[in-house]
Amino acid sequence: MKVTEHIAKAKGKTQFTFEILPPLKGQHINALFKSIDALNEFKPPFIDVTYHREEHIYKDRGNGLLELKVIKKRPGTVGICAAIQSKYKIDAVPHILCGGFSKEDTENLLVDLDYLEIDNVVALRGDSIKSETYFTPNKDGHNYANELVQQIVDLNQGNYLDKELLNSYATHFCIGVSGYPEKHMEAPSLESDLYFLKKKVKAGADYIITQMFFDNQKFFDFVTKAREEGITVPIIPGLKPLSTTKQLNMIPHRFHVDLPEALIKEVIKCKDNNAVRQVGVEWCIQQSKELMTADVPFLHYYSMGKSDNIKQIAEGVF
Ligand code: FAD
């Protein structure tokens, strides 16, 4: 079932959803299933599964030469989605990227997803890989997420890359895209970021899911500005509870979001990470409750594969 159909079915009730990431290569999938088991009682209508790009590493060949290896540390997005749908009968939403994909790769991926009866995708550009300063698209790949959205919409209309395909089947993907209440790190202003967000929606995105934020006012202002721009699709807030002192620096650095002073002060007072985890849970419960009163369709939690704090939050909210 499509994310938009889940919204319609809920008739205004806010629902619980979450995002997981595939395990590191070499780890068993059971740990991931255990974290889903722990959250299953909150009846998520869908679970997002992130996609992780390749990395370039250099191996010392021992003769003064370095060998470039292209590796994937977290493969398995599509397999995990298929496993979730089969094991839990919950819709799985794979994230798909421009980065690392040619248009042909994307089309083939979408064909696989369609065969697996996966009805939803989140279409993203992706970040630059670690060895690049700026995002570089694949040869014959997409530069920006709006182009990827367009390709999915084309397939939904039965238009494949090979124009000579006859009687081609039209897929029916529901398409999510990202939004950034505190603007994307590369955007010169929030206004310009919203301009390009509208481009993704015009191309055919069905809903927006936001980057994490810790100050609800930033989300409310973002929604107001998006509506003023004429963006009418549902906007789903993404939430992440803080869980370690280290994240005070890591989160602003990595995700380009600010932390409210009151939250920072509470974390600094903590004696250990158990106490930080509790502060993070309580902050996120307050955020969630306020967002619920604003009638958001879902509260979408970034679990990062750890379910205990998300479970505590869900118990406090749903
Ligand atoms: P875009 O929407 O393409 O925007 C990128 C930048 O370019 C923005 O600054 C925008 O303002 C600008 N821009 C957009 N369109 C144009 C245009 N046509 N011309 C000029 N400028 C333009 N990363 C992963 O690797 N895997 C994941 O699973 C993943 N999941 C995510 C889920 C969510 C909810 C979010 C918010 C982010 C996720 N990311 C993920 C991170 C994301 O890939 C990065 O933030 C990436 O840098 C931007 O992707 P985007 O789709 O937002 O890009």
mmCIF file of C-alpha atoms and ligand atoms in Angstrom:
data_model
loop_
_atom_site.group_PDB
_atom_site.id
_atom_site.type_symbol
_atom_site.label_atom_id
_atom_site.label_comp_id
_atom_site.label_asym_id
_atom_site.label_seq_id
_atom_site.Cartn_x
_atom_site.Cartn_y
_atom_site.Cartn_z
ATOM 1 C CA MET A 1 0.000 0.000 0.000
ATOM 2 C CA LYS A 2 1.212 3.502 -0.782
ATOM 3 C CA VAL A 3 2.298 5.924 1.956
ATOM 4 C CA THR A 4 -0.365 8.356 0.705
ATOM 5 C CA GLU A 5 -3.003 5.609 1.041
ATOM 6 C CA HIS A 6 -1.877 4.985 4.620
ATOM 7 C CA ILE A 7 -2.398 8.703 5.289
ATOM 8 C CA ALA A 8 -5.899 8.615 3.827
ATOM 9 C CA LYS A 9 -6.767 5.440 5.750
ATOM 10 C CA ALA A 10 -5.677 6.926 9.098
ATOM 11 C CA LYS A 11 -8.288 9.720 8.742
ATOM 12 C CA GLY A 12 -6.206 12.364 10.485
ATOM 13 C CA LYS A 13 -4.692 10.136 13.194
ATOM 14 C CA THR A 14 -0.917 10.533 13.588
ATOM 15 C CA GLN A 15 0.876 7.224 13.080
ATOM 16 C CA PHE A 16 4.238 5.866 14.206
ATOM 17 C CA THR A 17 6.879 5.059 11.573
ATOM 18 C CA PHE A 18 10.609 4.627 11.628
ATOM 19 C CA GLU A 19 13.750 4.306 9.524
ATOM 20 C CA ILE A 20 16.354 1.584 9.761
ATOM 21 C CA LEU A 21 19.721 1.131 8.128
ATOM 22 C CA PRO A 22 21.042 -2.143 6.716
ATOM 23 C CA PRO A 23 23.544 -3.935 8.975
ATOM 24 C CA LEU A 24 27.255 -3.703 8.267
ATOM 25 C CA LYS A 25 28.334 -6.391 5.823
ATOM 26 C CA GLY A 26 29.273 -9.507 7.790
ATOM 27 C CA GLN A 27 26.635 -9.014 10.488
ATOM 28 C CA HIS A 28 23.551 -11.176 10.682
ATOM 29 C CA ILE A 29 20.159 -9.654 9.905
ATOM 30 C CA ASN A 30 18.647 -11.032 13.140
ATOM 31 C CA ALA A 31 19.719 -7.995 15.194
ATOM 32 C CA LEU A 32 17.772 -5.812 12.774
ATOM 33 C CA PHE A 33 14.721 -8.062 13.015
ATOM 34 C CA LYS A 34 14.943 -7.880 16.826
ATOM 35 C CA SER A 35 14.828 -4.086 16.682
ATOM 36 C CA ILE A 36 11.791 -4.248 14.364
ATOM 37 C CA ASP A 37 10.155 -6.825 16.700
ATOM 38 C CA ALA A 38 10.533 -4.372 19.574
ATOM 39 C CA LEU A 39 8.686 -1.625 17.668
ATOM 40 C CA ASN A 40 6.071 -3.756 15.945
ATOM 41 C CA GLU A 41 3.506 -3.253 18.739
ATOM 42 C CA PHE A 42 3.183 0.413 17.689
ATOM 43 C CA LYS A 43 1.845 -0.774 14.309
ATOM 44 C CA PRO A 44 4.049 1.142 11.893
ATOM 45 C CA PRO A 45 2.278 1.321 8.507
ATOM 46 C CA PHE A 46 5.677 1.440 6.821
ATOM 47 C CA ILE A 47 9.378 1.217 7.578
ATOM 48 C CA ASP A 48 12.004 3.167 5.639
ATOM 49 C CA VAL A 49 15.275 1.453 4.748
ATOM 50 C CA THR A 50 18.245 3.671 3.931
ATOM 51 C CA TYR A 51 20.578 3.153 0.972
ATOM 52 C CA HIS A 52 24.336 3.360 1.427
ATOM 53 C CA ARG A 53 26.690 4.302 -1.335
ATOM 54 C CA GLU A 54 29.921 2.660 -2.287
ATOM 55 C CA GLU A 55 33.197 3.777 -0.699
ATOM 56 C CA HIS A 56 36.606 4.077 -2.305
ATOM 57 C CA ILE A 57 39.456 2.663 -0.244
ATOM 58 C CA TYR A 58 43.110 2.274 -1.112
ATOM 59 C CA LYS A 59 44.848 -1.027 -0.222
ATOM 60 C CA ASP A 60 48.615 -1.075 0.117
ATOM 61 C CA ARG A 61 49.876 -3.656 -2.387
ATOM 62 C CA GLY A 62 53.188 -3.805 -0.548
ATOM 63 C CA ASN A 63 55.245 -2.791 -3.583
ATOM 64 C CA GLY A 64 54.905 0.929 -3.155
ATOM 65 C CA LEU A 65 51.653 0.949 -5.088
ATOM 66 C CA LEU A 66 48.133 1.483 -3.802
ATOM 67 C CA GLU A 67 45.176 -0.389 -5.218
ATOM 68 C CA LEU A 68 41.783 1.309 -5.432
ATOM 69 C CA LYS A 69 38.942 -0.867 -4.135
ATOM 70 C CA VAL A 70 35.295 0.045 -4.392
ATOM 71 C CA ILE A 71 33.399 -1.476 -1.482
ATOM 72 C CA LYS A 72 29.934 -1.317 0.037
ATOM 73 C CA LYS A 73 29.837 -1.533 3.815
ATOM 74 C CA ARG A 74 26.047 -1.624 4.141
ATOM 75 C CA PRO A 75 24.568 -3.429 1.144
ATOM 76 C CA GLY A 76 21.158 -5.099 1.268
ATOM 77 C CA THR A 77 18.535 -2.327 1.089
ATOM 78 C CA VAL A 78 16.361 -4.137 -1.454
ATOM 79 C CA GLY A 79 16.738 -7.548 0.219
ATOM 80 C CA ILE A 80 15.834 -6.088 3.615
ATOM 81 C CA CYS A 81 12.751 -4.411 2.144
ATOM 82 C CA ALA A 82 11.609 -7.692 0.606
ATOM 83 C CA ALA A 83 12.282 -9.501 3.906
ATOM 84 C CA ILE A 84 10.295 -6.914 5.919
ATOM 85 C CA GLN A 85 7.302 -7.144 3.606
ATOM 86 C CA SER A 86 7.336 -10.942 3.659
ATOM 87 C CA LYS A 87 8.035 -11.408 7.411
ATOM 88 C CA TYR A 88 6.014 -8.564 8.934
ATOM 89 C CA LYS A 89 3.472 -7.685 6.218
ATOM 90 C CA ILE A 90 4.499 -4.055 6.712
ATOM 91 C CA ASP A 91 5.230 -1.824 3.722
ATOM 92 C CA ALA A 92 8.949 -1.243 3.290
ATOM 93 C CA VAL A 93 10.158 1.991 1.726
ATOM 94 C CA PRO A 94 13.612 1.750 0.149
ATOM 95 C CA HIS A 95 15.610 4.938 -0.269
ATOM 96 C CA ILE A 96 17.065 5.200 -3.744
ATOM 97 C CA LEU A 97 19.867 7.515 -4.799
ATOM 98 C CA CYS A 98 21.130 9.377 -7.849
ATOM 99 C CA GLY A 99 24.727 8.863 -6.668
ATOM 100 C CA GLY A 100 26.375 5.694 -7.935
ATOM 101 C CA PHE A 101 23.551 4.925 -10.371
ATOM 102 C CA SER A 102 23.239 5.377 -14.102
ATOM 103 C CA LYS A 103 19.693 5.908 -15.402
ATOM 104 C CA GLU A 104 19.756 2.315 -16.668
ATOM 105 C CA ASP A 105 20.779 1.046 -13.180
ATOM 106 C CA THR A 106 17.909 3.062 -11.691
ATOM 107 C CA GLU A 107 15.411 1.650 -14.153
ATOM 108 C CA ASN A 108 16.549 -1.899 -13.431
ATOM 109 C CA LEU A 109 16.358 -1.273 -9.683
ATOM 110 C CA LEU A 110 12.809 0.044 -10.057
ATOM 111 C CA VAL A 111 11.847 -3.033 -12.084
ATOM 112 C CA ASP A 112 13.177 -5.257 -9.255
ATOM 113 C CA LEU A 113 11.255 -3.240 -6.649
ATOM 114 C CA ASP A 114 8.086 -3.520 -8.696
ATOM 115 C CA TYR A 115 8.466 -7.311 -9.003
ATOM 116 C CA LEU A 116 8.870 -7.447 -5.216
ATOM 117 C CA GLU A 117 5.563 -5.557 -4.818
ATOM 118 C CA ILE A 118 7.269 -2.617 -3.189
ATOM 119 C CA ASP A 119 4.922 0.332 -3.757
ATOM 120 C CA ASN A 120 6.973 3.180 -2.277
ATOM 121 C CA VAL A 121 10.382 4.760 -2.700
ATOM 122 C CA VAL A 122 12.138 7.800 -1.262
ATOM 123 C CA ALA A 123 14.079 9.486 -4.086
ATOM 124 C CA LEU A 124 17.293 11.227 -3.014
ATOM 125 C CA ARG A 125 20.384 12.647 -4.601
ATOM 126 C CA GLY A 126 22.750 11.190 -1.970
ATOM 127 C CA ASP A 127 25.903 12.776 -0.602
ATOM 128 C CA SER A 128 29.352 12.829 -2.117
ATOM 129 C CA ILE A 129 31.398 9.730 -1.318
ATOM 130 C CA LYS A 130 34.143 10.228 1.274
ATOM 131 C CA SER A 131 36.899 10.645 -1.304
ATOM 132 C CA GLU A 132 35.023 13.475 -3.104
ATOM 133 C CA THR A 133 34.520 17.053 -1.928
ATOM 134 C CA TYR A 134 31.373 17.609 -3.969
ATOM 135 C CA PHE A 135 28.692 15.281 -5.178
ATOM 136 C CA THR A 136 29.563 13.868 -8.581
ATOM 137 C CA PRO A 137 26.823 12.108 -10.513
ATOM 138 C CA ASN A 138 27.442 8.805 -12.207
ATOM 139 C CA LYS A 139 28.194 8.884 -15.924
ATOM 140 C CA ASP A 140 24.692 8.947 -17.370
ATOM 141 C CA GLY A 141 23.221 9.394 -13.894
ATOM 142 C CA HIS A 142 21.089 12.120 -12.349
ATOM 143 C CA ASN A 143 22.457 15.363 -10.916
ATOM 144 C CA TYR A 144 19.580 16.143 -8.565
ATOM 145 C CA ALA A 145 16.710 14.327 -6.916
ATOM 146 C CA ASN A 146 14.088 16.099 -9.080
ATOM 147 C CA GLU A 147 15.537 14.294 -12.125
ATOM 148 C CA LEU A 148 15.287 10.942 -10.316
ATOM 149 C CA VAL A 149 11.666 11.745 -9.393
ATOM 150 C CA GLN A 150 11.008 12.457 -13.070
ATOM 151 C CA GLN A 151 12.430 9.081 -14.100
ATOM 152 C CA ILE A 152 10.182 7.279 -11.596
ATOM 153 C CA VAL A 153 7.165 9.267 -12.816
ATOM 154 C CA ASP A 154 8.083 8.337 -16.400
ATOM 155 C CA LEU A 155 8.121 4.654 -15.430
ATOM 156 C CA ASN A 156 4.778 5.139 -13.661
ATOM 157 C CA GLN A 157 3.501 6.238 -17.075
ATOM 158 C CA GLY A 158 5.038 3.236 -18.807
ATOM 159 C CA ASN A 159 7.858 5.282 -20.354
ATOM 160 C CA TYR A 160 11.097 3.289 -20.187
ATOM 161 C CA LEU A 161 14.525 4.500 -21.316
ATOM 162 C CA ASP A 162 14.272 2.328 -24.402
ATOM 163 C CA LYS A 163 11.555 4.139 -26.330
ATOM 164 C CA GLU A 164 11.157 1.143 -28.623
ATOM 165 C CA LEU A 165 9.748 -1.090 -25.859
ATOM 166 C CA LEU A 166 6.230 -2.002 -26.865
ATOM 167 C CA ASN A 167 3.214 -2.411 -24.556
ATOM 168 C CA SER A 168 5.397 -1.399 -21.623
ATOM 169 C CA TYR A 169 3.948 -1.883 -18.186
ATOM 170 C CA ALA A 170 3.396 1.218 -16.034
ATOM 171 C CA THR A 171 4.648 0.952 -12.441
ATOM 172 C CA HIS A 172 2.782 2.747 -9.651
ATOM 173 C CA PHE A 173 5.376 3.941 -7.173
ATOM 174 C CA CYS A 174 4.450 6.448 -4.495
ATOM 175 C CA ILE A 175 7.394 8.858 -4.257
ATOM 176 C CA GLY A 176 8.780 10.539 -1.150
ATOM 177 C CA VAL A 177 11.482 13.224 -1.222
ATOM 178 C CA SER A 178 13.582 14.940 1.441
ATOM 179 C CA GLY A 179 13.029 18.396 2.922
ATOM 180 C CA TYR A 180 15.299 20.390 5.201
ATOM 181 C CA PRO A 181 13.685 22.671 7.824
ATOM 182 C CA GLU A 182 17.138 24.191 8.454
ATOM 183 C CA LYS A 183 18.015 24.109 4.710
ATOM 184 C CA HIS A 184 20.259 21.634 2.927
ATOM 185 C CA MET A 185 23.932 22.237 3.678
ATOM 186 C CA GLU A 186 24.752 23.207 0.076
ATOM 187 C CA ALA A 187 21.774 25.523 -0.413
ATOM 188 C CA PRO A 188 22.652 29.239 -0.310
ATOM 189 C CA SER A 189 19.360 30.003 1.463
ATOM 190 C CA LEU A 190 16.225 28.303 2.725
ATOM 191 C CA GLU A 191 14.288 30.099 -0.017
ATOM 192 C CA SER A 192 16.434 28.589 -2.764
ATOM 193 C CA ASP A 193 16.181 25.161 -1.140
ATOM 194 C CA LEU A 194 12.386 25.513 -1.078
ATOM 195 C CA TYR A 195 12.447 26.522 -4.757
ATOM 196 C CA PHE A 196 14.158 23.238 -5.611
ATOM 197 C CA LEU A 197 11.928 21.319 -3.203
ATOM 198 C CA LYS A 198 8.973 22.604 -5.190
ATOM 199 C CA LYS A 199 10.689 21.349 -8.338
ATOM 200 C CA LYS A 200 10.736 17.831 -6.851
ATOM 201 C CA VAL A 201 7.048 18.084 -5.992
ATOM 202 C CA LYS A 202 6.195 19.473 -9.441
ATOM 203 C CA ALA A 203 8.087 16.552 -10.969
ATOM 204 C CA GLY A 204 5.713 14.218 -9.125
ATOM 205 C CA ALA A 205 6.783 13.672 -5.498
ATOM 206 C CA ASP A 206 3.812 12.609 -3.374
ATOM 207 C CA TYR A 207 5.135 13.606 0.037
ATOM 208 C CA ILE A 208 8.095 15.151 1.836
ATOM 209 C CA ILE A 209 9.966 13.672 4.758
ATOM 210 C CA THR A 210 12.209 16.004 6.708
ATOM 211 C CA GLN A 211 15.701 15.944 7.980
ATOM 212 C CA MET A 212 15.870 15.632 11.779
ATOM 213 C CA PHE A 213 15.296 18.792 13.808
ATOM 214 C CA PHE A 214 15.296 19.418 17.540
ATOM 215 C CA ASP A 215 13.318 22.644 17.639
ATOM 216 C CA ASN A 216 9.727 22.215 16.472
ATOM 217 C CA GLN A 217 9.447 25.897 15.580
ATOM 218 C CA LYS A 218 11.920 25.251 12.737
ATOM 219 C CA PHE A 219 9.572 22.574 11.381
ATOM 220 C CA PHE A 220 6.465 24.750 11.751
ATOM 221 C CA ASP A 221 8.181 27.684 9.976
ATOM 222 C CA PHE A 222 9.347 25.346 7.214
ATOM 223 C CA VAL A 223 5.822 24.006 6.672
ATOM 224 C CA THR A 224 4.426 27.565 6.574
ATOM 225 C CA LYS A 225 7.028 28.641 3.998
ATOM 226 C CA ALA A 226 6.500 25.491 1.922
ATOM 227 C CA ARG A 227 2.741 26.121 1.857
ATOM 228 C CA GLU A 228 3.376 29.766 0.860
ATOM 229 C CA GLU A 229 5.487 28.424 -2.029
ATOM 230 C CA GLY A 230 2.466 26.384 -3.140
ATOM 231 C CA ILE A 231 3.770 23.009 -1.923
ATOM 232 C CA THR A 232 0.652 21.142 -0.839
ATOM 233 C CA VAL A 233 1.824 17.529 -0.391
ATOM 234 C CA PRO A 234 2.029 16.022 3.127
ATOM 235 C CA ILE A 235 5.172 16.929 5.094
ATOM 236 C CA ILE A 236 6.322 14.245 7.521
ATOM 237 C CA PRO A 237 8.591 15.290 10.406
ATOM 238 C CA GLY A 238 11.736 13.222 10.968
ATOM 239 C CA LEU A 239 12.878 12.920 14.591
ATOM 240 C CA LYS A 240 15.974 11.561 16.227
ATOM 241 C CA PRO A 241 16.532 11.304 19.974
ATOM 242 C CA LEU A 242 19.986 12.301 21.176
ATOM 243 C CA SER A 243 21.744 9.426 22.894
ATOM 244 C CA THR A 244 25.394 10.340 23.488
ATOM 245 C CA THR A 245 27.309 13.444 24.538
ATOM 246 C CA LYS A 246 29.421 13.095 21.392
ATOM 247 C CA GLN A 247 26.335 13.801 19.275
ATOM 248 C CA LEU A 248 26.308 17.401 20.556
ATOM 249 C CA ASN A 249 29.117 17.997 18.061
ATOM 250 C CA MET A 250 28.531 15.175 15.611
ATOM 251 C CA ILE A 251 24.917 15.986 14.712
ATOM 252 C CA PRO A 252 25.439 19.672 13.805
ATOM 253 C CA HIS A 253 28.611 18.720 11.901
ATOM 254 C CA ARG A 254 27.106 15.824 9.957
ATOM 255 C CA PHE A 255 23.509 16.901 9.463
ATOM 256 C CA HIS A 256 23.844 20.702 9.548
ATOM 257 C CA VAL A 257 21.122 21.219 12.126
ATOM 258 C CA ASP A 258 21.197 23.314 15.301
ATOM 259 C CA LEU A 259 20.529 22.042 18.793
ATOM 260 C CA PRO A 260 18.462 24.222 21.130
ATOM 261 C CA GLU A 261 20.357 25.775 24.051
ATOM 262 C CA ALA A 262 18.038 24.156 26.627
ATOM 263 C CA LEU A 263 18.761 20.678 25.216
ATOM 264 C CA ILE A 264 22.517 21.329 25.111
ATOM 265 C CA LYS A 265 22.489 22.434 28.784
ATOM 266 C CA GLU A 266 20.598 19.292 29.842
ATOM 267 C CA VAL A 267 23.059 17.047 28.002
ATOM 268 C CA ILE A 268 26.095 18.815 29.430
ATOM 269 C CA LYS A 269 24.759 18.221 32.965
ATOM 270 C CA CYS A 270 24.605 14.440 32.347
ATOM 271 C CA LYS A 271 27.120 12.204 34.127
ATOM 272 C CA ASP A 272 27.110 9.457 31.494
ATOM 273 C CA ASN A 273 25.486 8.411 28.223
ATOM 274 C CA ASN A 274 22.675 6.559 30.045
ATOM 275 C CA ALA A 275 21.606 9.919 31.424
ATOM 276 C CA VAL A 276 21.995 11.546 27.963
ATOM 277 C CA ARG A 277 19.798 8.830 26.496
ATOM 278 C CA GLN A 278 17.095 9.663 29.013
ATOM 279 C CA VAL A 279 17.341 13.399 28.240
ATOM 280 C CA GLY A 280 17.101 12.564 24.528
ATOM 281 C CA VAL A 281 14.025 10.393 25.088
ATOM 282 C CA GLU A 282 12.224 13.048 27.158
ATOM 283 C CA TRP A 283 13.050 15.811 24.662
ATOM 284 C CA CYS A 284 11.813 13.699 21.777
ATOM 285 C CA ILE A 285 8.582 12.817 23.621
ATOM 286 C CA GLN A 286 7.874 16.534 24.123
ATOM 287 C CA GLN A 287 8.648 17.256 20.463
ATOM 288 C CA SER A 288 6.423 14.370 19.363
ATOM 289 C CA LYS A 289 3.467 15.416 21.528
ATOM 290 C CA GLU A 290 3.573 18.985 20.212
ATOM 291 C CA LEU A 291 3.862 17.816 16.597
ATOM 292 C CA MET A 292 0.915 15.495 17.124
ATOM 293 C CA THR A 293 -1.266 18.419 18.153
ATOM 294 C CA ALA A 294 -0.315 20.007 14.806
ATOM 295 C CA ASP A 295 -1.893 17.001 13.054
ATOM 296 C CA VAL A 296 1.188 15.639 11.304
ATOM 297 C CA PRO A 297 0.334 12.394 9.445
ATOM 298 C CA PHE A 298 3.266 10.434 10.877
ATOM 299 C CA LEU A 299 5.999 10.854 13.423
ATOM 300 C CA HIS A 300 8.964 9.312 11.654
ATOM 301 C CA TYR A 301 11.848 8.261 13.909
ATOM 302 C CA TYR A 302 15.439 7.765 12.828
ATOM 303 C CA SER A 303 16.226 4.608 14.792
ATOM 304 C CA MET A 304 19.735 4.061 13.407
ATOM 305 C CA GLY A 305 19.133 0.361 14.099
ATOM 306 C CA LYS A 306 18.689 0.899 17.871
ATOM 307 C CA SER A 307 15.161 0.407 19.119
ATOM 308 C CA ASP A 308 15.233 0.793 22.915
ATOM 309 C CA ASN A 309 15.001 4.594 23.051
ATOM 310 C CA ILE A 310 12.508 4.718 20.142
ATOM 311 C CA LYS A 311 10.360 2.178 22.018
ATOM 312 C CA GLN A 312 10.451 4.336 25.153
ATOM 313 C CA ILE A 313 9.390 7.364 23.090
ATOM 314 C CA ALA A 314 6.598 5.471 21.332
ATOM 315 C CA GLU A 315 5.329 4.271 24.735
ATOM 316 C CA GLY A 316 5.228 7.885 25.895
ATOM 317 C CA VAL A 317 3.449 9.172 22.789
ATOM 318 C CA PHE A 318 1.211 6.541 21.153
HETATM 319 P P1 FAD B 1 18.423 17.377 -3.809
HETATM 320 O O1 FAD B 1 16.976 17.550 -3.545
HETATM 321 O O2 FAD B 1 18.850 17.010 -5.177
HETATM 322 O O3 FAD B 1 19.147 18.729 -3.357
HETATM 323 C C1 FAD B 1 20.562 18.788 -3.213
HETATM 324 C C2 FAD B 1 21.007 20.243 -3.183
HETATM 325 O O4 FAD B 1 20.936 20.810 -4.491
HETATM 326 C C3 FAD B 1 20.165 21.187 -2.316
HETATM 327 O O5 FAD B 1 21.013 22.148 -1.775
HETATM 328 C C4 FAD B 1 19.157 21.803 -3.270
HETATM 329 O O6 FAD B 1 18.728 23.080 -2.841
HETATM 330 C C5 FAD B 1 19.969 21.865 -4.560
HETATM 331 N N1 FAD B 1 19.175 21.536 -5.743
HETATM 332 C C6 FAD B 1 18.178 20.641 -5.847
HETATM 333 N N2 FAD B 1 17.737 20.531 -7.103
HETATM 334 C C7 FAD B 1 18.489 21.376 -7.844
HETATM 335 C C8 FAD B 1 18.520 21.701 -9.224
HETATM 336 N N3 FAD B 1 17.698 21.136 -10.097
HETATM 337 N N4 FAD B 1 19.451 22.629 -9.647
HETATM 338 C C9 FAD B 1 20.294 23.212 -8.765
HETATM 339 N N5 FAD B 1 20.289 22.941 -7.432
HETATM 340 C C10 FAD B 1 19.408 22.029 -6.978
HETATM 341 N N6 FAD B 1 21.511 9.759 2.002
HETATM 342 C C11 FAD B 1 21.894 8.506 1.638
HETATM 343 O O7 FAD B 1 23.005 8.332 1.134
HETATM 344 N N7 FAD B 1 21.071 7.429 1.849
HETATM 345 C C12 FAD B 1 19.841 7.556 2.385
HETATM 346 O O8 FAD B 1 19.127 6.558 2.558
HETATM 347 C C13 FAD B 1 19.397 8.863 2.769
HETATM 348 N N8 FAD B 1 18.174 9.059 3.302
HETATM 349 C C14 FAD B 1 17.759 10.329 3.622
HETATM 350 C C15 FAD B 1 16.471 10.519 4.128
HETATM 351 C C16 FAD B 1 16.027 11.805 4.464
HETATM 352 C C17 FAD B 1 14.635 11.996 4.999
HETATM 353 C C18 FAD B 1 16.893 12.916 4.305
HETATM 354 C C19 FAD B 1 16.438 14.291 4.702
HETATM 355 C C20 FAD B 1 18.176 12.738 3.802
HETATM 356 C C21 FAD B 1 18.627 11.453 3.451
HETATM 357 N N9 FAD B 1 19.893 11.228 2.908
HETATM 358 C C22 FAD B 1 20.283 9.959 2.555
HETATM 359 C C23 FAD B 1 20.833 12.341 2.736
HETATM 360 C C24 FAD B 1 20.733 13.006 1.340
HETATM 361 O O9 FAD B 1 21.101 12.085 0.350
HETATM 362 C C25 FAD B 1 21.670 14.200 1.350
HETATM 363 O O10 FAD B 1 21.208 15.202 2.218
HETATM 364 C C26 FAD B 1 22.025 14.789 -0.025
HETATM 365 O O11 FAD B 1 23.110 15.690 0.149
HETATM 366 C C27 FAD B 1 20.893 15.570 -0.695
HETATM 367 O O12 FAD B 1 19.924 14.747 -1.173
HETATM 368 P P2 FAD B 1 18.526 15.374 -1.668
HETATM 369 O O13 FAD B 1 17.749 14.281 -2.260
HETATM 370 O O14 FAD B 1 17.949 16.167 -0.575
HETATM 371 O O15 FAD B 1 19.090 16.326 -2.828
#
